Coordinates of C-alpha atoms and ligand atoms in Angstrom, one line a residue:
M101 CA 5.6 5.2 -7.8
K102 CA 3.2 2.9 -6.0
L103 CA 0.0 4.7 -4.9
T104 CA -1.7 3.5 -1.6
G105 CA -4.5 6.0 -1.5
N106 CA -3.8 6.6 2.2
L107 CA -3.9 9.9 4.0
L108 CA -0.4 11.1 4.7
I109 CA -0.3 12.8 8.1
G110 CA 3.3 13.7 8.9
A111 CA 5.2 10.4 8.5
H112 CA 2.1 8.3 9.1
E113 CA -0.2 6.6 6.6
L114 CA -3.8 6.4 7.5
S115 CA -6.5 4.4 5.7
A116 CA -10.1 5.6 5.2
T117 CA -12.1 6.8 8.2
A118 CA -14.8 8.6 6.3
G119 CA -15.3 6.7 3.1
S120 CA -13.2 6.6 -0.1
M121 CA -13.2 7.4 -3.8
K122 CA -11.6 6.4 -7.0
A123 CA -10.3 8.9 -9.5
L124 CA -12.3 9.4 -12.6
N125 CA -10.8 9.6 -16.1
P126 CA -13.0 12.3 -17.6
A127 CA -12.1 11.3 -21.1
T128 CA -13.5 7.8 -20.8
N129 CA -15.7 8.3 -17.8
A130 CA -14.0 5.2 -16.2
E131 CA -12.7 4.9 -12.7
I132 CA -9.0 4.5 -12.1
E133 CA -7.4 2.4 -9.4
P134 CA -6.6 2.5 -6.5
S135 CA -9.2 3.7 -3.9
F136 CA -8.3 7.0 -2.1
A137 CA -9.1 7.4 1.6
F138 CA -11.3 10.1 3.0
G139 CA -10.6 11.6 6.4
G140 CA -12.7 13.7 8.7
V141 CA -12.5 16.1 11.6
A142 CA -10.2 13.7 13.6
E143 CA -7.6 13.6 10.8
V144 CA -7.7 17.4 10.5
D145 CA -7.1 17.7 14.2
R146 CA -4.2 15.2 14.0
A147 CA -2.5 17.0 11.1
A148 CA -3.0 20.4 12.6
R149 CA -1.5 19.3 15.9
L150 CA 1.5 17.8 14.2
A151 CA 1.9 21.0 12.2
D152 CA 1.8 23.0 15.3
D153 CA 4.4 20.7 17.0
A154 CA 6.6 21.3 14.0
F155 CA 6.2 25.0 13.9
D156 CA 8.9 26.3 16.3
S157 CA 11.7 24.1 14.9
Y158 CA 10.7 24.6 11.3
N159 CA 10.3 28.4 11.7
N160 CA 13.8 28.5 13.3
T161 CA 15.7 26.3 10.8
T162 CA 18.7 28.1 9.3
L163 CA 17.9 29.7 6.0
D164 CA 20.4 27.3 4.3
K165 CA 18.7 24.3 5.7
R166 CA 15.3 25.5 4.6
A167 CA 16.5 26.4 1.2
A168 CA 18.1 22.9 0.8
F169 CA 14.8 21.3 1.8
L170 CA 13.0 23.3 -1.0
E171 CA 15.7 22.2 -3.5
R172 CA 15.2 18.6 -2.5
I173 CA 11.5 18.9 -3.3
A174 CA 12.4 20.4 -6.7
D175 CA 14.8 17.5 -7.4
G176 CA 12.1 15.0 -6.4
L177 CA 9.6 16.6 -8.7
D178 CA 12.1 16.5 -11.6
A179 CA 12.7 12.8 -10.9
I180 CA 9.0 11.9 -11.1
A181 CA 7.9 14.4 -13.8
P182 CA 7.2 12.0 -16.6
E183 CA 5.2 9.6 -14.3
L184 CA 3.4 12.4 -12.6
A185 CA 2.4 13.9 -15.9
Q186 CA 1.0 10.6 -17.1
R187 CA -1.1 10.1 -14.0
A188 CA -2.3 13.7 -14.0
S189 CA -3.2 13.4 -17.6
L190 CA -5.4 10.3 -16.9
E191 CA -7.1 12.1 -14.1
T192 CA -7.7 15.4 -15.9
G193 CA -7.8 14.8 -19.6
L194 CA -5.0 17.4 -20.1
P195 CA -2.2 16.6 -22.5
V196 CA 0.9 14.9 -21.0
A197 CA 3.3 17.4 -22.6
Q198 CA 1.4 20.3 -20.9
L199 CA 1.6 18.5 -17.6
E200 CA 5.3 17.8 -17.9
A201 CA 5.8 21.5 -18.5
E202 CA 3.7 22.1 -15.3
A203 CA 5.9 19.8 -13.3
G204 CA 9.0 21.7 -14.6
K205 CA 7.3 25.0 -13.5
S206 CA 6.6 23.6 -10.1
A207 CA 10.2 22.5 -9.6
T208 CA 11.3 25.9 -10.8
Q209 CA 9.1 27.6 -8.2
F210 CA 10.6 25.6 -5.4
R211 CA 14.1 26.6 -6.6
Q212 CA 13.1 30.2 -6.9
F213 CA 11.9 30.2 -3.3
A214 CA 15.1 28.4 -2.2
A215 CA 17.0 31.4 -3.6
V216 CA 14.6 33.8 -1.8
V217 CA 15.2 32.0 1.5
R218 CA 19.0 32.1 1.1
Q219 CA 19.0 35.8 0.3
G220 CA 17.0 36.5 3.5
R221 CA 15.4 39.7 2.2
F222 CA 11.9 38.2 2.8
R223 CA 12.6 38.9 6.5
Q224 CA 12.4 42.7 5.6
A225 CA 14.9 43.3 8.4
T226 CA 14.5 46.9 9.5
I227 CA 16.6 48.5 12.2
D228 CA 16.2 51.8 14.1
P229 CA 19.4 51.9 16.3
A230 CA 19.2 53.3 19.8
Q231 CA 19.5 57.1 20.1
P232 CA 20.3 57.5 23.9
E233 CA 21.0 61.3 23.4
R234 CA 17.8 62.1 21.5
Q235 CA 15.8 64.9 23.1
P236 CA 13.3 65.2 24.5
R237 CA 13.2 61.4 24.9
A238 CA 15.9 58.8 24.2
R239 CA 15.0 56.2 21.5
M240 CA 15.5 52.6 22.4
D241 CA 16.9 50.2 19.8
H242 CA 14.1 48.8 17.6
R243 CA 14.5 45.9 15.2
M244 CA 11.8 44.4 13.0
Q245 CA 11.7 41.2 11.0
K246 CA 9.0 39.1 9.4
I247 CA 8.3 35.6 10.8
A248 CA 6.0 32.8 9.6
L249 CA 2.3 33.0 10.5
G250 CA 2.0 29.5 11.8
P251 CA 0.6 26.3 10.4
V252 CA -1.4 26.9 7.3
A253 CA -4.1 25.1 5.3
I254 CA -3.8 25.0 1.5
F255 CA -6.6 24.0 -0.8
G256 CA -5.2 22.4 -4.0
A257 CA -6.7 23.8 -7.2
S258 CA -8.3 21.6 -9.9
N259 CA -7.3 23.4 -13.1
F260 CA -3.5 23.2 -12.9
P261 CA -3.1 19.8 -11.2
I262 CA 0.6 20.2 -10.5
S263 CA 1.7 23.9 -10.4
Y264 CA -1.4 25.1 -8.5
S265 CA -1.9 21.9 -6.5
V266 CA -0.1 19.9 -3.9
A267 CA 3.4 21.0 -5.1
G268 CA 2.2 24.4 -6.4
G269 CA 3.2 27.9 -5.7
D270 CA 1.1 28.2 -2.5
T271 CA 2.9 25.2 -0.9
A272 CA 6.3 26.5 -2.1
S273 CA 5.8 30.0 -0.7
A274 CA 4.3 28.8 2.6
L275 CA 7.2 26.4 3.2
A276 CA 9.7 29.1 2.2
A277 CA 8.1 31.4 4.8
G278 CA 8.5 28.8 7.5
C279 CA 4.9 27.7 7.7
P280 CA 4.1 23.9 8.1
V281 CA 1.4 23.0 5.5
V282 CA -1.7 20.9 5.9
L283 CA -2.8 20.3 2.3
K284 CA -6.4 19.6 1.3
A285 CA -6.1 17.7 -2.0
H286 CA -8.5 18.3 -4.8
N287 CA -10.5 15.2 -5.6
A288 CA -10.2 15.8 -9.3
H289 CA -6.6 14.4 -9.3
P290 CA -6.0 12.2 -6.2
G291 CA -3.2 10.1 -7.7
A292 CA -1.2 13.0 -8.9
S293 CA -1.7 14.6 -5.5
E294 CA -0.4 11.6 -3.6
M295 CA 2.7 11.5 -5.9
M296 CA 3.6 15.1 -5.1
A297 CA 2.9 14.6 -1.4
R298 CA 5.2 11.7 -1.3
V299 CA 8.0 13.8 -2.8
I300 CA 7.5 16.5 -0.2
R301 CA 7.3 13.9 2.6
Q302 CA 10.6 12.3 1.5
A303 CA 12.2 15.7 1.4
V304 CA 11.0 16.4 4.9
E305 CA 12.6 13.2 6.1
D306 CA 15.9 13.6 4.1
S307 CA 16.2 17.1 5.5
G308 CA 15.9 15.9 9.1
L309 CA 12.8 18.1 9.6
H310 CA 9.9 17.5 12.0
E311 CA 7.4 15.2 10.3
G312 CA 4.5 17.7 10.9
V313 CA 6.0 20.1 8.3
F314 CA 3.7 18.6 5.7
S315 CA 0.5 16.5 5.7
L316 CA -1.9 15.6 2.9
L317 CA -5.7 15.2 3.6
R318 CA -8.6 14.3 1.5
G319 CA -12.3 14.3 2.2
G320 CA -15.7 13.9 0.6
G321 CA -17.9 17.0 0.9
N322 CA -17.3 20.2 2.7
E323 CA -16.6 18.8 6.2
I324 CA -12.9 18.4 5.9
G325 CA -12.3 21.9 4.4
E326 CA -14.5 23.5 7.0
A327 CA -12.8 21.7 9.8
L328 CA -9.4 22.9 8.5
V329 CA -10.5 26.5 8.4
D330 CA -12.1 26.2 11.8
H331 CA -9.1 24.5 13.5
P332 CA -7.6 26.8 16.2
L333 CA -4.0 25.8 15.4
I334 CA -4.4 26.8 11.7
K335 CA -3.3 30.4 11.2
G336 CA -3.9 31.1 7.5
V337 CA -5.5 29.6 4.4
T338 CA -5.0 29.7 0.7
F339 CA -7.6 28.6 -1.9
T340 CA -8.0 28.6 -5.7
G341 CA -11.4 27.8 -7.1
S342 CA -14.9 29.0 -7.3
E343 CA -16.2 32.3 -5.9
G344 CA -18.9 30.4 -4.0
G345 CA -16.4 28.0 -2.4
G346 CA -13.7 30.7 -1.7
M347 CA -16.2 33.1 -0.1
A348 CA -17.8 30.4 2.0
L349 CA -14.3 29.5 3.5
Y350 CA -13.4 33.2 3.8
R351 CA -16.6 34.1 5.8
R352 CA -16.1 31.0 7.9
A353 CA -12.6 32.1 8.9
Q354 CA -13.8 35.6 9.8
Q355 CA -16.4 34.0 12.2
R356 CA -13.8 32.1 14.2
P357 CA -13.2 33.4 17.7
D358 CA -9.7 34.3 16.3
P359 CA -10.3 35.3 12.7
I360 CA -7.4 34.4 10.3
P361 CA -6.3 35.6 6.9
V362 CA -7.8 33.6 3.9
F363 CA -6.2 34.3 0.5
T364 CA -8.6 33.2 -2.1
E365 CA -8.1 33.4 -5.9
M366 CA -11.5 33.0 -7.5
T367 CA -12.7 34.5 -10.7
S368 CA -11.5 36.7 -13.5
V369 CA -12.4 37.3 -17.2
N370 CA -9.1 39.2 -18.1
P371 CA -10.6 41.7 -20.5
T372 CA -8.7 42.7 -23.6
F373 CA -9.2 46.2 -25.0
V374 CA -8.3 46.8 -28.6
L375 CA -7.8 50.4 -29.5
P376 CA -8.5 51.8 -32.9
A377 CA -5.1 52.2 -34.5
A378 CA -4.0 48.7 -33.3
L379 CA -7.3 47.3 -34.6
A380 CA -6.9 48.9 -38.1
A381 CA -3.3 47.7 -38.3
R382 CA -3.5 44.3 -36.7
G383 CA -7.1 43.3 -36.3
R384 CA -6.7 39.8 -37.8
D385 CA -3.6 39.0 -35.7
I386 CA -5.1 40.2 -32.5
G387 CA -8.3 38.2 -33.0
D388 CA -6.3 35.1 -33.8
G389 CA -3.9 35.5 -30.9
F390 CA -6.6 36.2 -28.4
T391 CA -8.6 33.2 -29.4
E392 CA -5.6 30.9 -29.4
R393 CA -4.9 31.9 -25.8
M394 CA -8.6 31.7 -24.9
L395 CA -8.6 28.0 -26.0
V396 CA -5.5 26.9 -24.1
T397 CA -6.1 24.2 -21.5
V398 CA -9.8 24.0 -22.7
G399 CA -10.4 27.6 -21.4
Q400 CA -9.9 26.4 -17.8
A401 CA -7.1 28.8 -16.9
C402 CA -7.6 31.6 -14.4
L403 CA -5.9 33.9 -16.9
K404 CA -8.0 32.9 -19.9
P405 CA -8.7 36.0 -21.9
A406 CA -12.5 35.7 -22.0
I407 CA -13.8 39.1 -23.2
L408 CA -12.4 41.1 -26.1
L409 CA -13.7 44.7 -26.5
A410 CA -13.1 46.7 -29.6
I411 CA -14.5 49.9 -31.1
D412 CA -16.3 49.2 -34.3
G413 CA -14.3 50.5 -37.3
P414 CA -11.5 49.5 -39.7
G415 CA -10.1 46.1 -38.7
Y416 CA -13.1 45.0 -36.7
A417 CA -14.4 42.6 -39.5
E418 CA -11.0 41.0 -39.8
L419 CA -10.6 40.6 -36.1
R420 CA -14.1 39.0 -35.8
Q421 CA -13.4 36.7 -38.7
A422 CA -10.1 35.5 -37.3
M423 CA -11.8 34.7 -34.0
I424 CA -14.6 32.8 -35.7
A425 CA -12.1 30.8 -37.8
R426 CA -10.1 29.7 -34.7
V427 CA -13.2 28.7 -32.8
E428 CA -14.7 26.8 -35.7
A429 CA -11.5 24.9 -36.3
M430 CA -11.3 23.6 -32.6
H431 CA -12.7 20.2 -31.8
A432 CA -14.4 19.6 -28.5
R433 CA -12.1 18.5 -25.7
T434 CA -12.4 16.8 -22.4
M435 CA -13.0 19.1 -19.5
L436 CA -11.4 18.6 -16.0
T437 CA -14.4 17.2 -14.1
P438 CA -18.0 16.4 -14.7
G439 CA -18.9 19.2 -12.4
I440 CA -16.8 21.8 -14.3
S441 CA -18.2 20.5 -17.6
T442 CA -21.8 20.8 -16.4
A443 CA -21.2 24.2 -15.0
Y444 CA -19.7 25.3 -18.4
R445 CA -22.8 24.2 -20.3
K446 CA -25.0 26.0 -17.8
N447 CA -22.9 29.2 -18.1
V448 CA -23.0 29.1 -21.9
E449 CA -26.8 29.0 -21.6
R450 CA -26.6 31.9 -19.2
Q451 CA -24.7 34.0 -21.7
R452 CA -27.3 33.2 -24.4
N453 CA -30.2 34.1 -22.1
A454 CA -28.5 37.3 -21.3
G455 CA -28.7 38.3 -25.0
A456 CA -25.2 37.4 -26.3
E457 CA -25.4 36.1 -29.9
R458 CA -23.5 32.9 -30.7
I459 CA -21.4 33.7 -33.8
A460 CA -19.2 30.6 -33.9
A461 CA -19.0 27.1 -32.5
G462 CA -16.3 24.4 -32.7
G463 CA -16.7 20.6 -33.1
K464 CA -19.6 18.8 -31.3
A465 CA -18.9 17.0 -28.0
Q466 CA -18.0 13.3 -28.4
G467 CA -17.2 12.4 -24.8
A468 CA -19.6 12.9 -21.9
W469 CA -17.5 15.8 -20.4
D470 CA -16.3 17.4 -23.6
G471 CA -16.4 21.2 -23.8
E472 CA -17.4 22.7 -27.2
S473 CA -15.7 26.0 -28.1
I474 CA -18.0 28.9 -28.5
L475 CA -17.8 32.6 -29.5
F476 CA -20.4 35.1 -28.5
E477 CA -20.9 38.7 -29.7
V478 CA -22.7 41.6 -28.2
D479 CA -22.9 45.3 -28.8
G480 CA -21.6 47.8 -26.3
A481 CA -25.0 49.2 -25.3
H482 CA -26.3 45.7 -24.4
M483 CA -23.2 45.0 -22.5
L484 CA -23.8 48.0 -20.3
E485 CA -27.4 46.9 -19.8
E486 CA -26.5 43.4 -18.8
P487 CA -23.5 43.4 -16.5
S488 CA -24.0 39.6 -15.9
L489 CA -22.4 39.2 -19.4
S490 CA -19.0 40.0 -17.8
E491 CA -19.2 37.1 -15.4
E492 CA -16.7 34.2 -15.9
V493 CA -17.6 31.3 -18.1
F494 CA -15.0 28.7 -17.0
G495 CA -14.3 26.8 -20.3
P496 CA -13.6 27.4 -24.0
A497 CA -16.0 30.3 -24.5
A498 CA -15.3 34.0 -25.3
L499 CA -17.3 37.1 -25.7
L500 CA -16.6 39.8 -28.4
V501 CA -17.9 43.2 -27.5
R502 CA -18.5 45.8 -30.3
A503 CA -18.3 49.2 -28.7
K504 CA -19.5 52.3 -30.5
D505 CA -16.8 54.7 -29.3
I506 CA -14.2 55.2 -26.6
E507 CA -16.7 56.7 -24.1
Q508 CA -18.7 53.4 -24.3
L509 CA -15.5 51.3 -24.0
V510 CA -14.5 53.2 -20.8
A511 CA -18.0 52.9 -19.4
I512 CA -17.9 49.1 -19.9
A513 CA -14.4 49.0 -18.4
K514 CA -15.8 50.8 -15.3
Q515 CA -18.5 48.1 -15.0
F516 CA -16.0 45.2 -14.6
R517 CA -15.5 43.7 -11.2
G518 CA -11.9 43.1 -9.9
Q519 CA -9.7 41.2 -12.4
L520 CA -6.4 39.3 -12.2
S521 CA -5.3 41.0 -15.5
A522 CA -6.4 43.3 -18.3
T523 CA -4.8 43.8 -21.7
M524 CA -4.6 46.7 -24.0
Q525 CA -3.7 46.3 -27.7
V526 CA -2.3 49.7 -28.8
D527 CA -0.3 51.3 -31.5
Q528 CA 1.5 54.6 -31.0
A529 CA -1.5 56.6 -32.3
D530 CA -3.6 55.0 -29.5
H531 CA -1.5 56.2 -26.6
A532 CA -3.7 59.1 -25.6
L533 CA -6.8 56.8 -25.4
A534 CA -4.7 54.2 -23.6
A535 CA -3.7 56.8 -21.0
R536 CA -7.5 57.4 -20.5
L537 CA -8.2 53.8 -20.0
L538 CA -5.2 53.1 -17.8
P539 CA -6.5 54.6 -14.5
V540 CA -9.8 52.7 -14.9
L541 CA -7.9 49.4 -15.3
E542 CA -5.4 50.1 -12.5
R543 CA -8.3 50.4 -10.1
R544 CA -9.7 47.0 -11.2
T545 CA -6.8 44.7 -11.9
G546 CA -3.6 43.3 -10.6
R547 CA -1.7 43.2 -13.9
I548 CA -2.0 45.3 -17.0
V549 CA -0.5 43.9 -20.2
I550 CA 0.3 45.8 -23.4
N551 CA 0.4 44.1 -26.8
A552 CA 0.6 40.5 -25.5
F553 CA -1.8 38.3 -23.6
A554 CA -1.9 37.6 -19.8
H555 CA -1.5 33.9 -20.2
P556 CA 1.0 32.4 -19.7
Q557 CA 2.0 34.0 -16.4
E558 CA 5.7 34.6 -15.8
V559 CA 6.8 33.4 -12.3
S560 CA 9.3 36.0 -11.2
N561 CA 10.0 38.7 -8.6
A562 CA 7.7 41.3 -10.2
S563 CA 4.9 38.9 -11.1
I564 CA 1.4 39.7 -9.8
H565 CA -1.4 37.2 -9.8
G566 CA -3.9 39.0 -7.7
G567 CA -6.3 41.8 -7.9
P568 CA -9.4 43.4 -6.3
F569 CA -12.4 41.2 -5.3
P570 CA -13.6 38.9 -6.7
A571 CA -10.3 38.1 -8.5
T572 CA -9.1 37.5 -5.0
S573 CA -10.2 38.2 -1.4
D574 CA -7.2 40.4 -0.6
S575 CA -5.9 42.7 -3.4
R576 CA -2.7 43.5 -1.4
F577 CA -1.1 40.2 -2.2
T578 CA -0.2 37.9 -5.1
S579 CA -0.4 34.1 -5.3
V580 CA 2.3 33.8 -7.9
G581 CA 5.8 35.1 -8.0
T582 CA 8.4 35.4 -5.2
T583 CA 6.5 38.1 -3.3
S584 CA 3.6 35.6 -2.7
I585 CA 5.7 34.6 0.3
E586 CA 4.3 37.7 2.0
R587 CA 0.9 36.1 2.5
F588 CA 2.6 33.8 5.1
L589 CA 4.6 36.4 7.1
R590 CA 3.9 38.8 9.9
P591 CA 6.1 41.4 11.4
V592 CA 7.6 41.2 14.9
C593 CA 9.5 44.1 16.6
Y594 CA 12.3 43.4 19.0
Q595 CA 12.9 46.4 21.3
G596 CA 16.1 46.9 23.4
F597 CA 17.4 43.3 22.7
P598 CA 20.9 42.2 23.6
D599 CA 22.7 40.7 20.6
D600 CA 22.7 37.1 21.7
L601 CA 18.9 37.1 22.0
L602 CA 18.3 38.7 18.6
P603 CA 17.3 36.5 15.6
E604 CA 20.0 36.0 13.0
A605 CA 18.6 38.6 10.5
L606 CA 18.8 41.4 13.1
K607 CA 22.1 40.7 14.8
R608 CA 24.5 43.7 14.9
D609 CA 27.2 42.2 12.8
N610 CA 24.7 40.9 10.1
P611 CA 26.3 37.4 9.9
R612 CA 24.5 36.5 6.7
G613 CA 25.2 39.8 5.0
I614 CA 21.5 40.3 4.1
W615 CA 20.0 43.6 2.9
R616 CA 18.5 45.5 5.8
V617 CA 16.9 49.0 6.2
I618 CA 19.0 50.8 8.8
D619 CA 17.7 54.2 10.0
G620 CA 15.7 54.4 6.8
D621 CA 18.5 53.5 4.3
L622 CA 19.0 50.2 2.6
A623 CA 22.3 48.7 3.6
K624 CA 24.2 45.3 3.7
A625 CA 26.0 46.3 6.9
Ligands
LIG830 P1 -14.4 24.6 -6.0 O1 -15.7 23.9 -6.1 O2 -14.4 25.9 -5.5 O3 -13.5 23.6 -5.0 C1 -12.1 23.9 -4.7 C2 -11.8 23.2 -3.5 O4 -12.4 23.8 -2.3 C3 -12.2 21.7 -3.4 O5 -11.2 21.0 -2.7 C4 -13.5 21.7 -2.6 O6 -13.7 20.5 -2.0 C5 -13.2 22.9 -1.6 N1 -14.4 23.6 -1.3 C6 -15.2 24.3 -2.1 N2 -16.3 24.9 -1.4 C7 -16.1 24.5 -0.2 C8 -16.9 24.7 1.0 N3 -18.0 25.5 1.0 N4 -16.4 24.2 2.2 C9 -15.3 23.4 2.2 N5 -14.6 23.1 1.1 C10 -15.0 23.7 0.0 O7 -13.6 24.6 -7.3 P2 -13.4 23.5 -8.5 O8 -13.9 22.2 -8.1 O9 -12.0 23.5 -8.8 O10 -14.2 24.1 -9.7 C11 -15.5 24.5 -9.7 C12 -15.6 25.9 -10.4 O11 -14.7 26.8 -9.8 C13 -15.3 25.9 -11.8 O12 -16.4 25.5 -12.6 C14 -14.8 27.3 -12.1 O13 -16.0 28.1 -12.3 C15 -14.2 27.7 -10.8 N6 -12.7 27.7 -10.8 C16 -12.1 28.9 -11.1 C17 -10.7 28.9 -11.2 C18 -10.1 30.2 -11.5 O14 -8.9 30.2 -11.4 N7 -10.7 31.3 -11.8 C19 -10.0 27.8 -10.9 C20 -10.6 26.6 -10.6 C21 -12.0 26.6 -10.6 P3 -14.6 19.4 -2.6 O15 -14.1 19.2 -4.0 O16 -14.4 18.2 -1.7 O17 -16.0 19.9 -2.5

């Protein structure tokens, strides 16, 4: 696919109005052609207005037409997957095979949302029929369904340049809900971003949709992101990245004259708790499995298991040794961007200064932005004194915590901030202790895993990729899985409506045969 580096605003292509950039190959530190245009406040305004123009027609497409549009995007992603993975690999240093798998995951997400749209259950149609005879007051007919929020701004993430980026789950779920999308591309992979944007634009055209359903913007600095969050026609925002960036955008949105929801996914260390019987029986395997997952994608995954906590006793030495062996065997690998690599080195220093002992290191960095793998250890008492040790180190580093007993383990668990996931490694004899830990974890995390690791994440109906702050800014929602569509919906009640004015999901004869709640009971009638 030929890349122009233009901004893609609806069907229009715009060259730079506010400077430009070239992508950086972080493995070689060399720039890659072509130049990519930056836009500014005027381009945000143009994209937001087009998105607003598109809203009514897009929100009212038939469900079949919207589903077919999502499937076209999936087909388009499949068609460019090898080329997309090659370009994304050049821009991120991640392996091509991993990125091809990501492209497949993205296509799957669009197909899953097409199925969700066809089923129509996302409307959550709920009907309380009229009760004209009710005493002391008659009840009018009430019908509720969920509709799209409006045009939304999506910030592409850096760490999964396909499946959390332009054609990622945020875009798929927003489009499924009926929201036109203005996408702020991440500057870490501008070429891959343009490729995915072109696939979506082509699907918009082939589906006969309003051009404003999708636009791609790019900018240098915070101006463009701030303008998007401020724009009065933007009605919701999603973001994946740093806590500082996410919270700056969140606070900004709350200061608008009309505050809007901002769904940020920011930081998580995904603690793993190893209970005594499991440690004694499987210490070596648990240490090895944990470290293998920790090192995936150079430790730059939101679900990276970063902290392992175990009670000192039989199996601890084997677990520790297995972790050391895995880390020492790992060569240094290219990190996503100079900024992320620099932050990693700084955060490793922070852990050391906070009293964590470095017990293993992998191969030395060869390239400028390589990340060396590191394992720290600390005892439970020190962990309790230094809560900063439980902050994220984004990159291939982990912390092993040696607790003295279950009381100390639970006390440390209570000290964790909100998490995307937590894991317990347990055998049958550990169940009483696990039951004690469980309520502590439930209050702090969106997903609890037993005898596996949180990464990789299943993308399904029951998936939750969310959790209390600072894992996300709104623990009521997930950013992965089919229920992530709920971030982009709001309820509307239609009271006393004649049938011909009712939306399709609420009509009396239920023409699409969708599941609805009628007088409190689930029915397909
Ligand atoms: P980031 O710095 O938070 O940036 C993410 C996106 O938001 C970029 O497009 C950025 O634009 C924009 N942005 C950030 N702050 C903004 C602000 N105040 N106003 C307007 N726009 C803003 O994240 P990153 O570049 O991907 O990585 C930096 C760090 O984030 C990593 O070292 C890591 O600690 C963390 N991170 C965590 C996760 C996770 O899932 N836990 C994932 C990715 C990153 P510009 O690039 O143009 O500034």
